[in-house]
Coordinates of C-alpha atoms and ligand atoms in Angstrom, one line a residue:
Q1 CA 0.0 0.0 0.0
A2 CA 1.9 3.1 -1.2
G3 CA -0.2 6.3 -0.9
V4 CA -2.8 6.5 -3.6
F5 CA -1.5 3.4 -5.3
T6 CA -3.4 0.3 -4.2
Y7 CA -0.2 -1.5 -4.6
D8 CA -0.6 -5.3 -4.8
P9 CA 1.8 -6.3 -7.5
G10 CA 1.5 -9.9 -6.8
F11 CA 5.3 -10.4 -6.8
T12 CA 6.0 -9.3 -3.2
S13 CA 7.7 -12.6 -2.5
T14 CA 10.0 -12.5 -5.6
A15 CA 10.9 -8.8 -5.5
S16 CA 14.7 -8.3 -5.6
C17 CA 14.5 -5.3 -3.2
E18 CA 12.3 -2.6 -1.7
S19 CA 12.7 0.9 -3.0
T20 CA 11.1 4.4 -2.7
I21 CA 12.7 5.9 -5.9
T22 CA 10.8 4.8 -9.0
Y23 CA 7.4 3.3 -9.5
I24 CA 6.3 1.5 -12.7
D25 CA 2.8 0.2 -13.5
G26 CA 3.5 -1.8 -16.6
E27 CA -0.2 -2.5 -17.4
E28 CA -1.2 1.2 -17.2
G29 CA 2.0 2.6 -18.6
V30 CA 2.8 4.6 -15.5
L31 CA 6.3 5.8 -14.5
T32 CA 6.9 8.1 -11.5
H33 CA 10.1 9.2 -9.8
R34 CA 9.5 9.9 -6.1
G35 CA 5.8 10.1 -6.9
Y36 CA 6.2 12.7 -9.8
P37 CA 4.9 11.4 -13.2
I38 CA 7.6 11.3 -15.9
G39 CA 5.5 13.4 -18.2
D40 CA 5.5 16.3 -15.7
L41 CA 9.2 16.0 -15.0
A42 CA 10.1 15.9 -18.7
G43 CA 7.9 18.8 -19.5
K44 CA 8.4 21.1 -16.4
S45 CA 11.7 20.1 -14.8
H46 CA 15.3 19.6 -16.0
Y47 CA 17.8 16.9 -15.6
L48 CA 19.9 18.2 -12.7
E49 CA 16.7 19.0 -10.8
V50 CA 15.5 15.4 -11.5
C51 CA 19.0 14.2 -10.3
Y52 CA 18.4 16.1 -7.0
L53 CA 14.9 14.5 -6.7
L54 CA 16.2 11.0 -7.3
L55 CA 19.2 11.4 -4.9
Y56 CA 17.4 13.2 -2.1
G57 CA 13.7 12.3 -2.5
T58 CA 12.3 15.8 -2.8
L59 CA 12.3 18.6 -5.3
P60 CA 14.9 21.2 -4.3
T61 CA 14.3 24.8 -3.2
A62 CA 15.9 27.4 -5.4
T63 CA 18.9 27.6 -3.0
E64 CA 19.3 23.9 -2.8
L65 CA 19.2 23.6 -6.6
E66 CA 21.7 26.4 -7.1
T67 CA 24.1 24.8 -4.6
F68 CA 23.7 21.3 -6.2
E69 CA 24.1 22.6 -9.8
T70 CA 27.2 24.6 -8.8
T71 CA 28.7 21.5 -7.1
I72 CA 28.1 19.4 -10.2
T73 CA 29.3 22.1 -12.6
R74 CA 32.6 22.5 -10.7
H75 CA 33.4 18.8 -10.9
T76 CA 33.0 18.3 -14.6
M77 CA 36.7 18.2 -15.4
L78 CA 38.5 14.9 -15.4
H79 CA 41.9 14.2 -13.8
E80 CA 44.4 15.2 -16.6
Q81 CA 46.2 11.9 -16.3
M82 CA 43.0 10.1 -17.3
A83 CA 43.4 11.6 -20.8
T84 CA 46.5 9.3 -21.0
F85 CA 44.2 6.4 -20.2
F86 CA 42.0 7.2 -23.2
R87 CA 45.0 7.2 -25.5
G88 CA 45.6 3.5 -24.7
F89 CA 42.5 2.5 -26.6
R90 CA 42.5 1.8 -30.3
R91 CA 40.8 4.7 -32.3
D92 CA 38.1 2.3 -33.5
A93 CA 37.1 1.2 -30.0
H94 CA 33.3 1.5 -29.3
P95 CA 32.7 4.4 -26.9
M96 CA 31.0 2.0 -24.5
A97 CA 34.2 0.0 -24.3
I98 CA 36.0 3.2 -23.4
M99 CA 33.4 4.3 -20.8
V100 CA 33.4 0.9 -19.1
G101 CA 37.2 1.1 -18.8
V102 CA 37.5 4.8 -17.8
V103 CA 34.7 4.7 -15.2
G104 CA 36.2 1.6 -13.6
A105 CA 39.6 3.2 -13.6
M106 CA 38.2 6.2 -11.7
S107 CA 38.7 4.2 -8.5
A108 CA 42.5 4.4 -9.3
F109 CA 42.4 8.2 -9.5
Y110 CA 39.8 9.3 -6.9
H111 CA 40.9 7.5 -3.8
D112 CA 39.1 10.0 -1.5
S113 CA 35.7 8.8 -2.6
T114 CA 35.9 5.0 -2.6
D115 CA 35.2 4.2 1.0
I116 CA 31.5 3.2 0.9
N117 CA 31.3 3.3 4.7
D118 CA 32.0 7.0 4.8
P119 CA 28.8 9.0 4.0
L120 CA 30.9 12.0 2.9
Q121 CA 32.9 9.9 0.4
R122 CA 29.6 8.4 -0.9
E123 CA 28.4 11.9 -1.5
I124 CA 31.6 13.0 -3.2
A125 CA 31.6 9.9 -5.4
S126 CA 27.9 10.5 -6.4
H127 CA 28.6 14.1 -7.4
R128 CA 31.9 13.2 -9.2
L129 CA 30.1 10.5 -11.3
I130 CA 27.2 12.7 -12.3
A131 CA 29.5 15.6 -13.1
K132 CA 32.1 13.7 -15.1
M133 CA 30.1 11.2 -17.1
P134 CA 29.3 13.8 -19.9
T135 CA 33.0 14.7 -20.0
I136 CA 34.0 11.0 -20.3
A137 CA 31.3 10.3 -22.9
A138 CA 32.3 13.4 -25.0
M139 CA 36.0 12.5 -24.7
A140 CA 35.3 8.9 -25.8
Y141 CA 33.5 10.3 -28.9
K142 CA 36.2 12.8 -29.7
Y143 CA 38.9 10.2 -29.3
T144 CA 37.2 7.8 -31.7
I145 CA 36.8 10.5 -34.4
G146 CA 40.4 11.7 -33.9
Q147 CA 39.5 15.2 -32.8
P148 CA 41.0 17.0 -29.8
F149 CA 39.3 16.8 -26.4
V150 CA 37.1 19.9 -25.6
S151 CA 37.1 20.9 -21.9
P152 CA 33.8 21.6 -20.1
R153 CA 32.8 25.2 -19.4
N154 CA 31.3 26.4 -16.1
D155 CA 29.1 29.0 -17.8
L156 CA 27.1 26.3 -19.7
D157 CA 24.2 24.1 -18.4
Y158 CA 24.6 20.4 -18.2
A159 CA 23.2 19.5 -21.6
S160 CA 24.8 22.5 -23.4
N161 CA 28.2 21.6 -22.0
F162 CA 27.8 18.0 -23.3
L163 CA 26.8 19.1 -26.8
R164 CA 29.7 21.6 -26.9
M165 CA 32.3 19.0 -25.7
C166 CA 31.1 16.7 -28.5
F167 CA 30.7 19.1 -31.4
A168 CA 33.0 22.1 -30.8
V169 CA 36.3 22.2 -32.6
P170 CA 39.3 24.6 -31.8
A171 CA 39.1 25.9 -35.3
E172 CA 35.9 27.8 -34.9
D173 CA 33.3 29.0 -32.3
Y174 CA 30.5 26.8 -31.4
E175 CA 27.1 28.2 -30.4
V176 CA 24.8 25.7 -28.6
N177 CA 21.3 25.7 -30.1
P178 CA 19.0 26.2 -27.0
I179 CA 16.3 24.0 -28.5
L180 CA 18.7 21.2 -29.2
S181 CA 20.1 21.6 -25.6
R182 CA 16.5 21.4 -24.2
A183 CA 15.9 18.2 -26.3
M184 CA 19.2 16.8 -25.1
D185 CA 18.3 17.6 -21.4
R186 CA 14.9 15.9 -21.9
I187 CA 16.5 12.8 -23.2
F188 CA 18.7 12.7 -20.1
T189 CA 15.6 13.0 -17.9
L190 CA 13.7 10.3 -19.8
H191 CA 16.6 7.8 -19.2
A192 CA 17.4 8.9 -15.6
D193 CA 16.1 5.9 -13.7
H194 CA 13.8 2.9 -14.3
E195 CA 13.3 0.8 -11.2
Q196 CA 15.1 -2.6 -11.2
N197 CA 16.1 -3.0 -14.9
A198 CA 19.1 -5.3 -15.7
S199 CA 21.8 -2.7 -15.3
T200 CA 20.4 -1.2 -12.1
S201 CA 20.1 -4.7 -10.6
T202 CA 23.7 -5.3 -11.7
V203 CA 24.8 -2.1 -9.8
R204 CA 22.8 -3.2 -6.7
L205 CA 24.3 -6.7 -6.8
A206 CA 27.8 -5.2 -7.2
S207 CA 27.2 -2.7 -4.4
S208 CA 26.1 -5.5 -2.1
S209 CA 29.6 -7.0 -2.1
G210 CA 31.0 -3.7 -0.9
A211 CA 32.7 -2.8 -4.2
N212 CA 33.6 0.9 -4.6
P213 CA 31.1 3.2 -6.4
F214 CA 33.2 3.5 -9.6
A215 CA 33.4 -0.3 -10.0
C216 CA 29.6 -0.6 -9.4
I217 CA 28.8 2.0 -12.0
A218 CA 31.3 0.4 -14.5
A219 CA 29.4 -2.9 -14.0
G220 CA 26.1 -1.1 -14.8
I221 CA 27.6 0.4 -18.0
A222 CA 28.8 -3.0 -19.1
C223 CA 25.3 -4.5 -18.6
L224 CA 23.5 -1.6 -20.3
W225 CA 25.6 -2.2 -23.4
G226 CA 23.6 -5.3 -24.5
P227 CA 21.2 -4.8 -27.5
A228 CA 18.3 -6.2 -25.5
H229 CA 18.8 -3.4 -23.0
G230 CA 20.5 0.0 -23.4
G231 CA 22.1 -1.1 -26.8
A232 CA 18.6 -1.2 -28.3
N233 CA 18.6 2.5 -29.3
Q234 CA 21.6 1.9 -31.5
A235 CA 20.1 -1.4 -32.8
C236 CA 16.7 0.3 -33.4
L237 CA 18.2 3.0 -35.7
E238 CA 20.2 0.4 -37.5
M239 CA 17.0 -1.6 -38.0
L240 CA 15.1 1.5 -39.3
K241 CA 17.9 2.1 -41.8
E242 CA 17.8 -1.6 -42.9
I243 CA 14.1 -1.3 -43.4
G244 CA 14.8 1.9 -45.4
S245 CA 11.3 2.6 -46.7
V246 CA 7.7 2.1 -45.6
D247 CA 7.0 -0.4 -48.3
R248 CA 9.5 -2.9 -46.7
I249 CA 7.8 -2.7 -43.3
P250 CA 5.5 -5.7 -43.8
E251 CA 8.6 -7.9 -44.5
F252 CA 10.1 -7.0 -41.2
I253 CA 6.8 -7.3 -39.3
A254 CA 6.5 -10.8 -40.7
R255 CA 10.1 -11.6 -39.6
A256 CA 9.3 -10.3 -36.1
K257 CA 6.3 -12.6 -35.8
D258 CA 8.2 -15.6 -37.2
K259 CA 9.4 -17.7 -34.2
S260 CA 12.1 -19.4 -36.3
D261 CA 13.6 -16.0 -37.1
P262 CA 15.7 -14.5 -34.3
F263 CA 14.9 -11.0 -35.6
R264 CA 13.1 -8.8 -33.0
L265 CA 11.6 -5.3 -33.6
M266 CA 14.2 -3.2 -31.8
G267 CA 12.7 -0.5 -29.7
F268 CA 9.6 -2.6 -29.3
G269 CA 8.4 -4.6 -26.3
H270 CA 9.4 -4.4 -22.7
R271 CA 9.8 -6.8 -19.7
V272 CA 7.4 -4.6 -17.6
Y273 CA 5.4 -2.3 -19.9
K274 CA 2.4 -4.1 -21.4
N275 CA 1.2 -0.7 -22.5
M276 CA 2.9 2.3 -24.2
D277 CA 6.1 3.2 -22.5
P278 CA 5.3 6.8 -21.2
R279 CA 8.9 7.8 -22.1
A280 CA 8.3 6.8 -25.8
T281 CA 5.3 9.2 -26.0
V282 CA 7.4 12.2 -24.8
M283 CA 10.4 11.0 -27.0
K284 CA 8.2 11.0 -30.1
Q285 CA 7.0 14.6 -29.4
S286 CA 10.6 15.6 -28.9
A287 CA 11.5 13.9 -32.2
D288 CA 8.8 15.9 -34.1
E289 CA 10.1 19.2 -32.5
V290 CA 13.8 18.6 -33.1
L291 CA 13.4 17.4 -36.7
E292 CA 11.1 20.3 -37.5
L293 CA 13.6 22.7 -36.0
L294 CA 16.4 21.2 -38.0
G295 CA 14.3 21.3 -41.1
V296 CA 14.4 17.5 -41.5
D297 CA 10.8 16.7 -40.5
D298 CA 10.5 14.8 -43.7
N299 CA 13.2 12.5 -42.3
P300 CA 12.6 9.1 -44.0
L301 CA 13.6 7.3 -40.7
L302 CA 10.9 9.2 -38.8
Q303 CA 8.4 8.2 -41.5
V304 CA 9.5 4.6 -41.4
A305 CA 9.3 4.6 -37.5
S306 CA 5.8 6.3 -37.4
E307 CA 4.4 3.9 -40.1
L308 CA 6.1 0.9 -38.3
E309 CA 4.5 1.9 -35.0
R310 CA 1.1 2.4 -36.7
I311 CA 1.2 -1.0 -38.5
A312 CA 2.5 -2.9 -35.5
L313 CA 0.0 -1.4 -33.0
S314 CA -2.9 -2.4 -35.3
D315 CA -1.5 -5.9 -35.8
P316 CA -3.3 -8.6 -33.8
Y317 CA 0.0 -10.4 -33.0
F318 CA 1.5 -7.3 -31.3
K319 CA -1.8 -6.5 -29.6
E320 CA -2.0 -10.0 -28.2
K321 CA 1.6 -10.0 -27.0
K322 CA 1.1 -6.4 -25.7
L323 CA 4.1 -5.1 -27.6
F324 CA 4.5 -1.3 -27.7
P325 CA 7.3 1.1 -28.6
N326 CA 9.7 1.6 -25.7
V327 CA 12.0 4.5 -24.8
D328 CA 14.5 3.4 -27.4
F329 CA 12.2 3.5 -30.4
Y330 CA 12.4 7.2 -31.2
S331 CA 15.5 8.3 -29.2
G332 CA 17.9 7.3 -32.0
I333 CA 16.2 9.4 -34.6
I334 CA 16.6 12.5 -32.4
L335 CA 20.2 11.7 -31.6
E336 CA 21.2 11.1 -35.2
A337 CA 19.4 14.3 -36.3
M338 CA 21.6 16.1 -33.6
G339 CA 24.7 14.8 -35.3
F340 CA 25.6 11.8 -33.1
P341 CA 26.8 8.5 -34.7
T342 CA 24.8 5.4 -33.6
S343 CA 27.8 4.4 -31.5
M344 CA 27.1 7.3 -29.2
F345 CA 23.5 6.4 -28.4
T346 CA 24.2 3.9 -25.6
P347 CA 26.9 6.1 -24.0
I348 CA 24.3 8.9 -23.8
F349 CA 21.9 6.4 -22.2
A350 CA 24.6 5.4 -19.7
M351 CA 25.3 9.0 -18.9
S352 CA 21.7 9.7 -18.2
R353 CA 21.2 6.5 -16.2
T354 CA 24.2 7.2 -13.9
V355 CA 22.0 9.2 -11.5
G356 CA 19.5 6.3 -11.3
W357 CA 22.3 3.8 -10.7
I358 CA 23.8 6.0 -8.0
S359 CA 20.5 6.7 -6.3
Q360 CA 19.8 3.0 -6.1
W361 CA 23.4 2.2 -5.0
K362 CA 22.9 4.7 -2.1
E363 CA 19.6 3.2 -1.2
Q364 CA 21.1 -0.3 -1.2
L365 CA 23.8 0.8 1.1
S366 CA 21.4 2.7 3.4
D367 CA 19.4 -0.5 3.9
P368 CA 20.5 -1.7 7.4
G369 CA 19.5 -5.2 6.5
H370 CA 21.2 -5.2 3.1
K371 CA 23.1 -8.4 2.6
I372 CA 25.3 -9.5 -0.3
G373 CA 23.2 -10.5 -3.2
R374 CA 23.5 -14.3 -3.5
P375 CA 20.9 -15.7 -5.9
R376 CA 20.4 -19.4 -5.6
Q377 CA 19.8 -21.9 -8.5
L378 CA 17.8 -25.0 -9.3
Y379 CA 20.5 -27.7 -9.9
L380 CA 19.5 -30.0 -12.8
G381 CA 22.9 -31.6 -13.4
E382 CA 24.5 -35.0 -12.7
D383 CA 24.1 -37.0 -9.5
V384 CA 27.3 -37.6 -7.4
R385 CA 29.6 -40.0 -9.4
A386 CA 33.1 -41.5 -9.1
Y387 CA 36.1 -40.0 -10.9
T388 CA 37.1 -42.1 -14.0
D389 CA 40.8 -42.3 -15.0
I390 CA 41.5 -41.1 -18.5
E391 CA 42.5 -44.5 -19.8
N392 CA 39.0 -45.8 -18.8
R393 CA 37.0 -42.9 -20.4
Ligands
LIG1 C1 15.3 -1.1 -22.2 O1 14.0 -3.1 -17.9 C2 14.0 -1.9 -18.2 O2 13.4 -1.0 -17.6 C3 14.8 -1.5 -19.4 C4 14.7 -0.1 -19.9 C5 15.3 0.8 -19.0 O3 14.9 2.0 -19.0 O4 16.2 0.4 -18.2 O5 13.3 0.2 -20.2 C6 15.4 0.0 -21.2 O6 16.0 -2.0 -22.1 C7 14.0 -1.1 -23.1 C8 14.0 -2.4 -23.9 C9 14.9 -2.2 -25.1 N1 15.1 -3.5 -25.8 C10 14.6 -3.6 -27.1 O7 13.9 -2.7 -27.6 C11 15.0 -4.8 -27.8 C12 13.7 -5.4 -28.5 N2 12.8 -5.9 -27.4 C13 12.9 -7.3 -27.1 O8 14.2 -7.8 -27.0 C14 12.0 -7.6 -25.9 O9 10.9 -6.9 -26.0 C15 12.5 -7.4 -24.5 C16 13.8 -8.1 -24.2 C17 12.7 -6.0 -24.1 C18 11.5 -8.0 -23.5 O10 11.4 -9.4 -24.0 P1 10.4 -10.4 -23.3 O11 10.5 -10.4 -21.8 O12 10.4 -11.7 -24.0 O13 9.0 -9.6 -23.6 P2 7.6 -10.2 -23.4 O14 7.6 -11.3 -22.4 O15 6.7 -9.1 -23.3 O16 7.4 -11.0 -24.8 C19 6.1 -11.5 -25.1 C20 6.2 -12.1 -26.4 C21 7.3 -13.2 -26.5 O17 6.9 -14.1 -27.5 P3 6.3 -15.5 -26.8 O18 7.4 -16.1 -26.0 O19 5.1 -15.1 -26.0 O20 5.9 -16.3 -28.1 O21 6.5 -11.1 -27.4 C22 7.7 -11.5 -28.1 C23 8.5 -12.4 -27.2 O22 9.3 -13.3 -27.9 N3 8.5 -10.2 -28.3 C24 8.8 -9.7 -29.4 C25 9.5 -8.5 -29.1 N4 9.6 -8.4 -27.8 C26 9.0 -9.4 -27.3 N5 8.6 -10.1 -30.7 C27 9.0 -9.3 -31.7 N6 9.7 -8.1 -31.5 C28 9.9 -7.7 -30.2 N7 10.6 -6.5 -30.0

């Protein structure tokens, strides 16, 4: 029983944990963070305010928000020696491979925020990770395209800083388009947290062993990379490009329904949502706005995506299986229109989800009864048997 929610999910006995951070009603397509519906937060709030809400449980006062934003802004630079770390990667490394490595390595550079038993160190680690993830993601992008790193600036907001670190070059000035910055910030908000998804559960499991915060977040990044999870935004755009035109949609719908074909509609379906993912609704509105602003609202990929959604949602198979677009279905279209390569889609998801991972990591550690995660198994193997010498096998 949680407030207005007559909450009887029917899985109390199998729930992996108790949490007060995010609530999802998959049947109704409801998503709230600390009780606030995602549609309100995406429309009225902004990412760093949502970070404060996820971390501390309440919307900040103006003073609290200013203090928090200043703290984050003033920790966006990375230890200069970490730039050397980047230069150890091949230039064609996937940015997610670089992020997993660099974030894990942060525990080798930031020793004063690795002791999980010290509340102050937990706080410093939380702020460092939220502040530095955009810098790390942007540096991973710049490194893979052979351009010089661009340092963060303290006079820019979080999303504008990220766009500038990705797209500015020393040879010319770079002006951040405020509408693109707003769309970028909204994408961060839509990906901030999502209850006990695979990567968040990975972070909680890692944190239950007492691993340092950087190691736990690196584990979450590694898990998010999979195409069934955070890698779906990259896979979805690649699928839309493979479909290419609306007349080829029936061929791919048929493949998605064919059990003998491993093909799945990327960006469709969800372990929990059996209704429209509320994030997808906001993401589609954002896609329409950004593409219109950029003068590419006749973008063929958006046309294929809209028609694919229309056909799938009217198809009895998808209705019966309760398959709807999820958060990844439209995000790739926006990100590509902004100028990002598909390889940067999941790093942007990872950046956004860092606050969710950290909030849940802190909640896991604050639970006095928390024990090391130790899932059990159902053994279906051989009975006990005697060892056979090799000459008798
Ligand atoms: C994210 O957990 C989270 O919260 C994750 C996330 C987050 O914010 O952290 O929301 C982010 O990971 C979103 C999901 C992104 N992944 C994709 O878009 C990849 C494509 N989607 C599928 O791989 C799939 O939908 C899953 C993995 C997401 C869910 O798979 P399930 O658990 O099998 O889904 P289901 O039980 O609802 O499936 C019911 C049926 C099954 O067929 P049957 O076994 O009943 O015959 O529908 C089929 C599935 O095989 N099905 C699909 C399908 N998704 C499920 N068929 C075709 N295309 C699809 N996309």
